[in-house]
C-alpha cells in the first residue's frame, strides 16, 4: 500500500515511516519551548528572587555616598573638664572609579608625593574597597596646611581626589591620662571583619584602648553624608539626598583632672604607676602609668618613623597600673587579717621576732637580719617584721592564707571597665604548683607568700583595692571609671571581717606612718594618714618599691598607691613621698572648696 503526498511529489512512505516528519516538528517545538522556558525561569529568578540584590548592585554602580563622619562624643572628668573631644580637620578621599581611568598612575604618584605615603599603600586601599564601593575611600586624615595648598595647586591632575572637612579626635591635655583615655584609629582588616555586622565600614575610626575602646558604643555616633548619582566615569550627575550624621554620647568619668596632673608630675619619668581612688565608692580619681605616649599622634596616619620612635620606650602602651608584680610587704595587710580571722591569733597576740628562722629546712631572714624583739600585730605592721608574719603564715597554713588572698580580690580582675587591658594576676596554690612545677605546695611557699613574695602577682590597682578594705571598714570595693552618681553600697561588698580585726589592722597602718617605715607620710600638709611600705625582690635586677596609704586616718576619703618598677631602695623612701604629694594635691583642692575631712 502506498500513500501519495502531493507536497512531496514522487516521495513515498511506507507504513513504517508514517508520522516521522511530525515527530521532528514536535521535537523542535519542545526544544524551543524548553529554551524559552529556561530563559523565562532565569529571568523570573533574577527579577523575583535576586531582584533586590541585583538592584543594589546596579545602584552601587551609579550611586555614591560622600561621607560625613559623626562627631565622636566627648570625655569629661568628674568636674566637667574636657579630657577628649573633637576638632575639625581636612581629610583626603578618592572616588572609587579612579583606578579605571587612564590617568590613574599619574594621579596615584602625585597624591603619594603630597601625602608622603607609599603609592603602593594608596593602591592597596583602593583595591581593598573596589571600584563598586558605595562611598568615597579615605586616604589620609588631618593633613597639614602645606598639603592642603599642594592639593589645590594640582587640582587639575587630581580630578578624582576630594578634600573634606571632618571632625578628628583631640586630646587637649596631651599625654595626661593617656592610659585611661586610650586612643582612636582606623580599623585593621581583622577588626573590620568582626565589626562589619555592627555597621562599621572600611576606613571607620574606632576606640583602640582605654576608655575610647571601653565606651565605643556610647562615643561612636552614626555616619551621615550626601548620596549622589554618578555616570560611568564617576562624574556627579545629581544629588539624591542627605543623611545627617548623629553625634556620639558624652561620657563623664570619676577622674579628677587636677589630681591626675599632680600624679603624673609626681611619678615623672620613673617607670611605674600611681593609683588614687575613693575607698567609699570605688571611683578612680587618678591612674598613671610610665612610660607613656601622646594619644594625639594616632589621630592621623602613623608613619614608620613615628612608630619606631614610640617603640624606643619600654612598652609605652602597657598600663602598669593594671599589670601584675609581687606586692611585697604591702601584702602583710592580708596576712594580718587572715591570722586574726582564723581564730588562731588574737588582737593581743605578741610574738618574738628573729634575725632568721629555719622553716621546713630553709633559712628565712628578717629584712634587717636582726629582728625587732617582741611585737604585736600593730607593731609588726609598723616595722614590717618579716619573721613575725612568717609565723602567722605558718600558723594558719597555706589554704587559709590563699582563701583570704582571693577574698581581697587578688587573682581575678577587679571589674574596672578596662577589662581587656587588665591582668588577673596570680594567686598560686597546690594545684597550680603541681601543674607548673610538678611539685606540691610546701610550708616554704606559704612563708614566702605571707610577706608578698614567691609566686604572687598583683597589680597596683588591686593593691589599692586591698588598702580600701581597712579604709572602708571591711568592704571590698569595685573600682570604676564611669561616674554615674550611684550610691556607694552598689560598688562594694562586705568581707564580713570582725570589727576587732579591722581596728587592729588600721591601728598598725597608722603606726607605720606615725613611727614606723612610712614616716615620710607624716606631714602637717595633710590630715593624719595610714599606710604600708613594700620592697619586692626581683631576679638579678633592682627591687620594686611600693607604698600605699589612705587619709584622713579616722574617716578615709582617698587611697593612694605608688609603685616604682626596678627602682631599688625601699618603699618608704622611694614611694611614700610620691603618695604624700598626691595627697597634698587632693587635700589642697578639697580645702579650696571647703571640703577637707576631719583632722
Coordinates of N, CA and C in Angstrom, one line a residue, residues 228-393:
X228 N 24.9 60.8 46.0 CA 24.9 61.4 44.6 C 24.9 60.3 43.6
X229 N 24.3 60.7 42.4 CA 24.3 59.8 41.3 C 25.5 60.2 40.3
X230 N 26.2 59.1 39.9 CA 27.4 59.4 39.0 C 27.2 58.6 37.7
X231 N 27.9 59.1 36.7 CA 27.9 58.4 35.4 C 29.0 57.3 35.4
X232 N 29.2 56.7 34.3 CA 30.1 55.6 34.1 C 31.6 56.0 34.4
X233 N 31.8 57.3 34.3 CA 33.2 57.8 34.5 C 33.4 58.3 35.9
X234 N 32.3 58.2 36.8 CA 32.4 58.6 38.1 C 32.1 60.1 38.3
X235 N 31.6 60.8 37.3 CA 31.2 62.2 37.5 C 29.9 62.3 38.1
X236 N 29.7 63.3 39.0 CA 28.5 63.5 39.7 C 27.4 64.1 38.7
X237 N 26.3 63.4 38.6 CA 25.2 63.9 37.8 C 24.2 64.7 38.6
X238 N 23.9 64.2 39.8 CA 22.9 65.0 40.7 C 23.0 64.5 42.1
X239 N 22.5 65.3 43.0 CA 22.5 65.0 44.4 C 21.1 64.3 44.7
X240 N 21.1 63.2 45.4 CA 19.9 62.5 45.7 C 19.3 62.7 47.1
X241 N 20.1 63.2 48.0 CA 19.6 63.5 49.3 C 20.8 63.5 50.3
X242 N 20.4 63.8 51.6 CA 21.5 63.9 52.6 C 21.0 63.3 53.9
X243 N 21.9 62.5 54.6 CA 21.6 62.0 55.9 C 22.5 62.6 56.9
X244 N 21.9 63.2 57.9 CA 22.7 64.0 58.9 C 23.5 63.0 59.8
X245 N 24.7 63.3 60.0 CA 25.5 62.5 61.0 C 25.0 62.7 62.4
X246 N 25.0 61.6 63.2 CA 24.5 61.7 64.6 C 25.7 61.6 65.5
X247 N 25.9 62.7 66.3 CA 27.0 62.7 67.2 C 26.9 61.6 68.3
X248 N 28.1 61.2 68.8 CA 28.1 60.2 69.9 C 27.7 60.8 71.2
X249 N 27.5 60.0 72.2 CA 27.2 60.5 73.5 C 28.4 60.9 74.3
X250 N 28.3 61.9 75.2 CA 29.4 62.3 76.0 C 29.5 61.3 77.2
X251 N 30.7 61.1 77.7 CA 31.0 60.2 78.8 C 31.7 61.0 79.9
X252 N 31.2 60.9 81.2 CA 31.7 61.6 82.3 C 32.4 60.6 83.2
X253 N 33.7 60.8 83.5 CA 34.5 59.9 84.3 C 34.6 60.3 85.8
X254 N 35.1 59.4 86.6 CA 35.4 59.7 88.0 C 36.7 60.4 88.2
X255 N 37.5 60.5 87.1 CA 38.8 61.0 87.2 C 38.8 62.5 87.6
X256 N 39.7 63.0 88.4 CA 39.9 64.4 88.7 C 41.1 64.9 87.9
X257 N 40.9 65.8 86.9 CA 42.0 66.2 86.1 C 43.1 66.8 86.8
X258 N 42.9 67.7 87.8 CA 43.9 68.3 88.5 C 44.7 67.3 89.3
X259 N 44.0 66.3 89.9 CA 44.7 65.3 90.7 C 45.5 64.4 89.8
X260 N 45.0 64.1 88.6 CA 45.7 63.3 87.6 C 47.0 64.0 87.2
X261 N 46.9 65.3 87.0 CA 48.1 66.1 86.6 C 49.1 66.0 87.7
X262 N 48.7 66.1 89.0 CA 49.6 66.1 90.1 C 50.3 64.7 90.2
X263 N 49.5 63.6 89.9 CA 50.1 62.3 90.0 C 51.1 62.1 88.8
X264 N 50.7 62.6 87.7 CA 51.6 62.5 86.5 C 53.0 63.2 86.8
X265 N 52.9 64.4 87.4 CA 54.1 65.1 87.7 C 54.9 64.4 88.8
X266 N 54.2 63.9 89.7 CA 54.9 63.2 90.9 C 55.7 61.9 90.4
X267 N 55.1 61.1 89.5 CA 55.8 59.9 89.0 C 56.9 60.3 88.1
X268 N 56.7 61.5 87.4 CA 57.8 61.9 86.5 C 58.1 60.9 85.4
X269 N 59.4 60.8 85.2 CA 59.9 59.8 84.2 C 60.2 58.4 84.8
X270 N 59.9 58.3 86.1 CA 60.2 57.0 86.7 C 59.2 55.9 86.2
X271 N 59.7 54.8 85.9 CA 58.9 53.7 85.3 C 58.1 53.1 86.5
X272 N 56.7 53.0 86.3 CA 55.9 52.5 87.4 C 54.5 53.0 87.2
X273 N 53.8 53.2 88.4 CA 52.3 53.5 88.3 C 51.9 54.2 89.6
X274 N 50.9 55.0 89.5 CA 50.2 55.6 90.7 C 48.7 55.4 90.5
X275 N 48.0 55.0 91.5 CA 46.6 54.9 91.5 C 46.0 55.6 92.7
X276 N 45.0 56.4 92.5 CA 44.2 57.0 93.6 C 42.8 56.8 93.4
X277 N 42.1 56.3 94.4 CA 40.7 56.1 94.3 C 39.9 56.4 95.6
X278 N 38.6 56.5 95.5 CA 37.8 56.8 96.7 C 37.4 55.5 97.3
X279 N 37.8 55.3 98.6 CA 37.5 54.0 99.2 C 36.1 53.8 99.6
X280 N 35.3 54.9 99.5 CA 33.9 54.8 99.9 C 33.0 54.3 98.7
X281 N 33.5 54.7 97.5 CA 32.7 54.4 96.3 C 33.4 53.5 95.2
X282 N 34.7 53.5 95.3 CA 35.5 52.8 94.3 C 35.8 53.6 93.1
X283 N 35.3 54.9 93.0 CA 35.6 55.7 91.9 C 37.1 56.0 91.8
X284 N 37.7 55.8 90.6 CA 39.1 56.0 90.4 C 39.3 57.5 90.2
X285 N 40.1 58.1 91.0 CA 40.4 59.6 90.9 C 41.6 59.9 90.0
X286 N 42.5 59.0 90.0 CA 43.7 59.2 89.1 C 44.3 57.9 88.9
X287 N 44.9 57.7 87.7 CA 45.7 56.5 87.4 C 46.7 56.8 86.4
X288 N 48.0 56.6 86.8 CA 49.1 57.0 86.0 C 50.0 55.8 85.7
X289 N 50.6 55.7 84.5 CA 51.5 54.7 84.1 C 52.6 55.3 83.3
X290 N 53.8 54.8 83.6 CA 55.0 55.3 82.8 C 55.8 54.1 82.4
X291 N 56.4 54.1 81.2 CA 56.4 55.2 80.2 C 55.0 55.4 79.5
X292 N 54.8 56.5 78.9 CA 53.5 56.8 78.3 C 53.6 57.3 76.9
X293 N 52.6 57.8 76.3 CA 52.5 58.3 74.9 C 51.5 59.4 74.8
X294 N 51.6 60.1 73.6 CA 50.6 61.1 73.3 C 49.5 60.5 72.4
X295 N 48.3 60.4 72.9 CA 47.3 59.8 72.0 C 46.9 60.6 70.8
X296 N 47.4 61.9 70.7 CA 47.1 62.7 69.5 C 47.8 62.2 68.3
X297 N 48.9 61.5 68.5 CA 49.6 61.0 67.3 C 48.8 60.0 66.5
X298 N 47.8 59.4 67.1 CA 47.0 58.4 66.4 C 45.8 59.0 65.6
X299 N 45.7 60.3 65.7 CA 44.6 61.0 65.0 C 44.9 61.1 63.5
X300 N 46.0 60.8 63.1 CA 46.4 60.8 61.7 C 47.2 59.5 61.4
X301 N 47.6 59.4 60.1 CA 48.3 58.2 59.7 C 49.7 58.1 60.5
X302 N 49.9 56.9 61.0 CA 51.2 56.7 61.7 C 52.3 56.3 60.7
X303 N 53.3 57.1 60.6 CA 54.4 56.8 59.7 C 55.3 55.8 60.3
X304 N 56.1 55.1 59.6 CA 57.0 54.1 60.2 C 58.0 54.8 61.1
X305 N 58.4 56.1 60.8 CA 59.3 56.8 61.7 C 58.7 57.1 63.0
X306 N 57.4 57.5 63.0 CA 56.7 57.8 64.3 C 56.6 56.5 65.1
X307 N 56.2 55.4 64.4 CA 56.0 54.2 65.2 C 57.3 53.7 65.8
X308 N 58.5 53.8 65.1 CA 59.8 53.4 65.6 C 60.1 54.3 66.8
X309 N 59.8 55.6 66.8 CA 60.1 56.4 67.9 C 59.3 56.0 69.2
X310 N 58.1 55.6 69.0 CA 57.3 55.1 70.1 C 57.8 53.8 70.7
X311 N 58.3 53.0 69.8 CA 58.8 51.7 70.3 C 60.2 51.8 71.0
X312 N 60.8 52.9 71.0 CA 62.1 53.1 71.7 C 61.9 53.1 73.2
X313 N 60.7 53.4 73.6 CA 60.4 53.4 75.0 C 60.1 52.0 75.5
X314 N 60.1 51.7 76.8 CA 59.9 50.4 77.3 C 58.4 50.1 77.4
X315 N 57.8 49.6 76.3 CA 56.4 49.3 76.3 C 55.5 50.4 76.8
X316 N 55.4 51.5 76.1 CA 54.6 52.7 76.5 C 53.1 52.4 76.5
X317 N 52.6 51.4 75.8 CA 51.2 51.2 75.7 C 50.7 50.3 76.8
X318 N 51.6 49.7 77.6 CA 51.2 48.8 78.7 C 50.8 49.7 79.9
X319 N 49.6 49.5 80.4 CA 49.2 50.2 81.6 C 49.7 49.5 82.8
X320 N 50.7 49.9 83.4 CA 51.4 49.2 84.5 C 50.5 49.2 85.7
X321 N 49.5 50.1 85.8 CA 48.6 50.1 86.9 C 47.7 48.9 86.9
X322 N 47.6 48.2 85.8 CA 46.8 47.0 85.6 C 47.6 45.7 85.4
X323 N 48.9 45.8 85.6 CA 49.7 44.6 85.3 C 50.3 44.1 86.6
X324 N 50.6 42.8 86.7 CA 51.0 42.1 87.9 C 52.4 42.2 88.3
X325 N 52.7 42.4 89.6 CA 54.0 42.5 90.2 C 53.9 41.9 91.6
X326 N 55.0 41.4 92.2 CA 55.0 40.9 93.5 C 54.7 42.1 94.5
X327 N 53.7 42.0 95.4 CA 53.3 43.1 96.2 C 54.1 43.4 97.4
X328 N 55.0 42.5 97.7 CA 56.0 42.6 98.9 C 55.2 42.9 100.2
X329 N 55.7 43.7 101.0 CA 55.2 43.8 102.4 C 53.8 44.5 102.5
X330 N 53.4 45.1 101.4 CA 52.0 45.7 101.5 C 51.0 44.6 101.7
X331 N 51.4 43.3 101.3 CA 50.5 42.2 101.4 C 50.3 41.8 102.9
X332 N 51.1 42.3 103.8 CA 51.0 41.9 105.2 C 49.7 42.3 105.8
X333 N 49.0 43.2 105.1 CA 47.6 43.6 105.5 C 46.7 42.3 105.4
X334 N 46.9 41.5 104.3 CA 46.1 40.3 104.2 C 46.5 39.2 105.1
X335 N 47.8 39.1 105.3 CA 48.3 38.1 106.3 C 47.8 38.4 107.7
X336 N 47.8 39.6 108.1 CA 47.4 40.0 109.4 C 45.9 39.7 109.5
X337 N 45.1 40.1 108.5 CA 43.6 39.8 108.5 C 43.4 38.3 108.6
X338 N 44.0 37.5 107.8 CA 43.8 36.1 107.8 C 44.2 35.5 109.1
X339 N 45.3 36.0 109.7 CA 45.7 35.4 111.0 C 44.7 35.7 112.1
X340 N 44.2 37.0 112.1 CA 43.2 37.4 113.1 C 41.9 36.7 112.9
X341 N 41.4 36.5 111.7 CA 40.1 35.9 111.4 C 40.2 34.4 111.5
X342 N 41.3 33.8 111.5 CA 41.4 32.4 111.6 C 41.1 31.9 113.0
X343 N 41.2 32.7 114.0 CA 40.9 32.3 115.4 C 42.2 31.8 116.1
X344 N 43.2 31.6 115.3 CA 44.5 31.1 115.9 C 45.3 32.2 116.5
X345 N 45.0 33.4 116.2 CA 45.7 34.5 116.7 C 44.7 35.6 117.1
X346 N 45.0 36.3 118.2 CA 44.1 37.4 118.7 C 44.7 38.7 118.5
X347 N 43.9 39.8 118.7 CA 44.5 41.1 118.6 C 45.5 41.4 119.7
X348 N 45.6 40.6 120.7 CA 46.5 40.7 121.8 C 47.8 39.9 121.6
X349 N 47.8 39.1 120.5 CA 49.0 38.2 120.2 C 50.3 39.0 120.2
X350 N 51.3 38.4 120.9 CA 52.6 39.0 120.8 C 53.6 37.9 120.5
X351 N 54.5 38.1 119.5 CA 55.4 37.1 119.1 C 56.9 37.6 119.1
X352 N 57.8 36.7 119.5 CA 59.2 37.1 119.4 C 59.6 37.1 117.9
X353 N 60.3 38.1 117.5 CA 60.8 38.1 116.1 C 62.3 37.8 116.1
X354 N 62.9 37.4 115.0 CA 64.2 36.9 114.9 C 65.0 37.5 113.7
X355 N 66.3 37.4 113.8 CA 67.1 37.8 112.6 C 66.8 36.8 111.5
X356 N 66.8 35.5 111.8 CA 66.5 34.5 110.8 C 65.7 33.3 111.4
X357 N 65.0 32.5 110.7 CA 64.3 31.4 111.2 C 64.5 30.2 110.2
X358 N 64.6 29.0 110.7 CA 64.7 27.8 109.9 C 63.3 27.2 109.8
X359 N 62.7 27.2 108.6 CA 61.3 26.7 108.4 C 61.3 25.7 107.3
X360 N 61.0 24.5 107.6 CA 60.9 23.5 106.5 C 62.3 23.2 105.9
X361 N 63.3 23.4 106.7 CA 64.7 23.2 106.1 C 65.3 24.3 105.4
X362 N 64.6 25.4 105.3 CA 65.1 26.6 104.6 C 65.2 27.8 105.6
X363 N 66.3 28.6 105.4 CA 66.5 29.7 106.2 C 65.8 31.0 105.7
X364 N 64.9 31.5 106.5 CA 64.2 32.7 106.2 C 64.6 33.8 107.1
X365 N 65.0 34.9 106.6 CA 65.5 36.0 107.5 C 64.6 37.2 107.5
X366 N 64.7 38.1 108.5 CA 64.0 39.4 108.5 C 64.8 40.4 107.7
X367 N 64.2 41.4 107.2 CA 64.8 42.3 106.3 C 66.0 43.1 106.9
X368 N 66.0 43.2 108.3 CA 67.1 43.9 108.9 C 68.1 42.9 109.5
X369 N 67.9 41.6 109.3 CA 68.8 40.5 109.7 C 69.0 40.4 111.2
X370 N 68.1 41.2 112.0 CA 68.3 41.2 113.4 C 67.0 41.0 114.2
X371 N 65.9 41.2 113.5 CA 64.6 41.1 114.2 C 64.3 42.3 115.0
X372 N 63.1 42.3 115.7 CA 62.6 43.6 116.3 C 62.2 43.3 117.8
X373 N 62.6 42.2 118.3 CA 62.2 41.8 119.7 C 60.8 41.3 119.6
X374 N 60.0 41.5 120.7 CA 58.6 41.0 120.8 C 57.7 42.1 120.2
X375 N 56.8 41.7 119.3 CA 55.9 42.6 118.7 C 54.5 42.1 118.7
X376 N 53.5 43.0 118.7 CA 52.1 42.6 118.5 C 51.8 43.0 117.0
X377 N 50.6 42.8 116.6 CA 50.2 43.0 115.2 C 50.5 44.4 114.8
X378 N 50.0 45.4 115.5 CA 50.3 46.8 115.1 C 51.8 47.1 115.0
X379 N 52.6 46.6 115.9 CA 54.0 46.8 115.9 C 54.7 46.1 114.7
X380 N 54.2 44.9 114.4 CA 54.8 44.2 113.3 C 54.5 44.8 112.0
X381 N 53.3 45.4 111.9 CA 53.0 46.2 110.6 C 53.8 47.5 110.6
X382 N 54.0 48.1 111.7 CA 54.7 49.4 111.8 C 56.2 49.2 111.3
X383 N 56.8 48.1 111.8 CA 58.2 47.8 111.4 C 58.4 46.8 110.3
X384 N 57.2 46.3 109.8 CA 57.2 45.4 108.7 C 58.1 44.2 108.9
X385 N 58.0 43.6 110.1 CA 58.8 42.4 110.5 C 58.4 41.2 109.7
X386 N 59.4 40.7 109.0 CA 59.1 39.5 108.2 C 59.0 38.3 109.1
X387 N 59.8 38.1 110.1 CA 59.7 36.9 110.9 C 58.4 36.8 111.7
X388 N 57.8 38.0 112.0 CA 56.5 37.9 112.7 C 55.5 37.3 111.8
X389 N 55.5 37.8 110.5 CA 54.5 37.3 109.6 C 54.8 35.9 109.0
X390 N 56.1 35.5 109.0 CA 56.4 34.1 108.7 C 55.6 33.2 109.7
X391 N 55.6 33.6 111.0 CA 55.0 32.7 112.0 C 53.5 32.7 111.8
X392 N 52.9 33.9 111.4 CA 51.5 33.9 111.2 C 51.1 33.0 110.0
X393 N 51.8 33.1 108.9 CA 51.5 32.3 107.7 C 51.7 30.8 108.0

